[in-house]
Amino acid sequence: MAEIRVDVHGETCPVPLVEVRKAIRRAAPGDIIEVAGTHPASMKEIPMAAEAMHLELLSVEGEPTDWVIRIRR
């Protein structure tokens, strides 16, 4: 099991979601993707996208302007 880190600090829509989708495609089943960013809307959009893709949302932490989201593929 690997951990894939995606840093999207300073990026706005749609970049964070696009980068997360790229990471999900690279990830093997069971891998954990950790996304760190600062765009408030992405803090909501990324968990919704993970749920839509039937992935396991492990955590959403931080403030709307500085957050970390962990997803298991």
Coordinates of C-alpha atoms in Angstrom, one line a residue:
M1 CA 0.0 0.0 0.0
A2 CA 1.4 3.4 -1.0
E3 CA 0.6 6.9 0.0
I4 CA 0.3 9.5 -2.8
R5 CA 0.6 13.1 -1.9
V6 CA -1.1 15.8 -3.9
D7 CA -0.2 19.5 -3.1
V8 CA -2.7 21.9 -4.6
H9 CA -1.9 24.9 -2.3
G10 CA -2.8 28.1 -4.2
E11 CA -4.7 26.4 -7.0
T12 CA -8.3 27.1 -7.7
C13 CA -11.1 25.1 -9.5
P14 CA -10.9 22.9 -11.4
V15 CA -7.2 22.2 -10.8
P16 CA -7.5 20.5 -7.3
L17 CA -10.1 18.1 -8.5
V18 CA -8.3 17.4 -11.8
E19 CA -5.1 16.6 -9.8
V20 CA -7.0 14.3 -7.4
R21 CA -8.5 12.4 -10.4
K22 CA -5.0 11.9 -11.9
A23 CA -3.7 10.6 -8.5
I24 CA -6.7 8.2 -8.3
R25 CA -5.9 6.8 -11.7
R26 CA -2.2 6.2 -10.7
A27 CA -3.2 4.7 -7.4
A28 CA -3.6 0.9 -6.8
P29 CA -6.5 -0.4 -4.8
G30 CA -5.9 0.2 -1.1
D31 CA -3.5 3.2 -1.7
I32 CA -4.1 6.3 0.2
I33 CA -4.2 9.7 -1.5
E34 CA -3.5 12.7 0.7
V35 CA -4.5 16.0 -0.8
A36 CA -3.5 19.3 0.7
G37 CA -4.8 22.6 -0.5
T38 CA -6.2 26.1 0.2
H39 CA -9.2 26.5 -2.1
P40 CA -12.4 26.5 0.0
A41 CA -14.8 25.0 -2.6
S42 CA -12.4 22.1 -3.2
M43 CA -12.7 21.1 0.5
K44 CA -16.3 20.2 -0.3
E45 CA -15.9 19.1 -4.0
I46 CA -13.2 16.5 -3.5
P47 CA -15.0 14.5 -0.8
M48 CA -18.2 14.6 -3.0
A49 CA -16.2 13.3 -6.0
A50 CA -14.6 10.6 -3.9
E51 CA -18.0 9.4 -2.8
A52 CA -19.3 9.5 -6.3
M53 CA -16.3 7.3 -7.4
H54 CA -17.1 4.9 -4.5
L55 CA -13.8 5.6 -2.7
E56 CA -13.4 5.6 1.0
L57 CA -13.1 9.1 2.5
L58 CA -10.8 8.7 5.5
S59 CA -10.6 12.3 6.8
V60 CA -11.2 16.0 6.0
E61 CA -9.2 18.2 8.4
G62 CA -8.3 21.8 8.7
E63 CA -9.9 25.1 7.8
P64 CA -11.6 26.0 4.5
T65 CA -8.4 27.9 3.5
D66 CA -5.9 25.3 4.6
W67 CA -7.0 21.7 4.6
V68 CA -5.9 18.0 4.1
I69 CA -8.2 15.3 2.7
R70 CA -7.3 11.6 2.8
I71 CA -9.0 9.1 0.5
R72 CA -8.4 5.3 0.1
R73 CA -8.8 4.0 -3.4

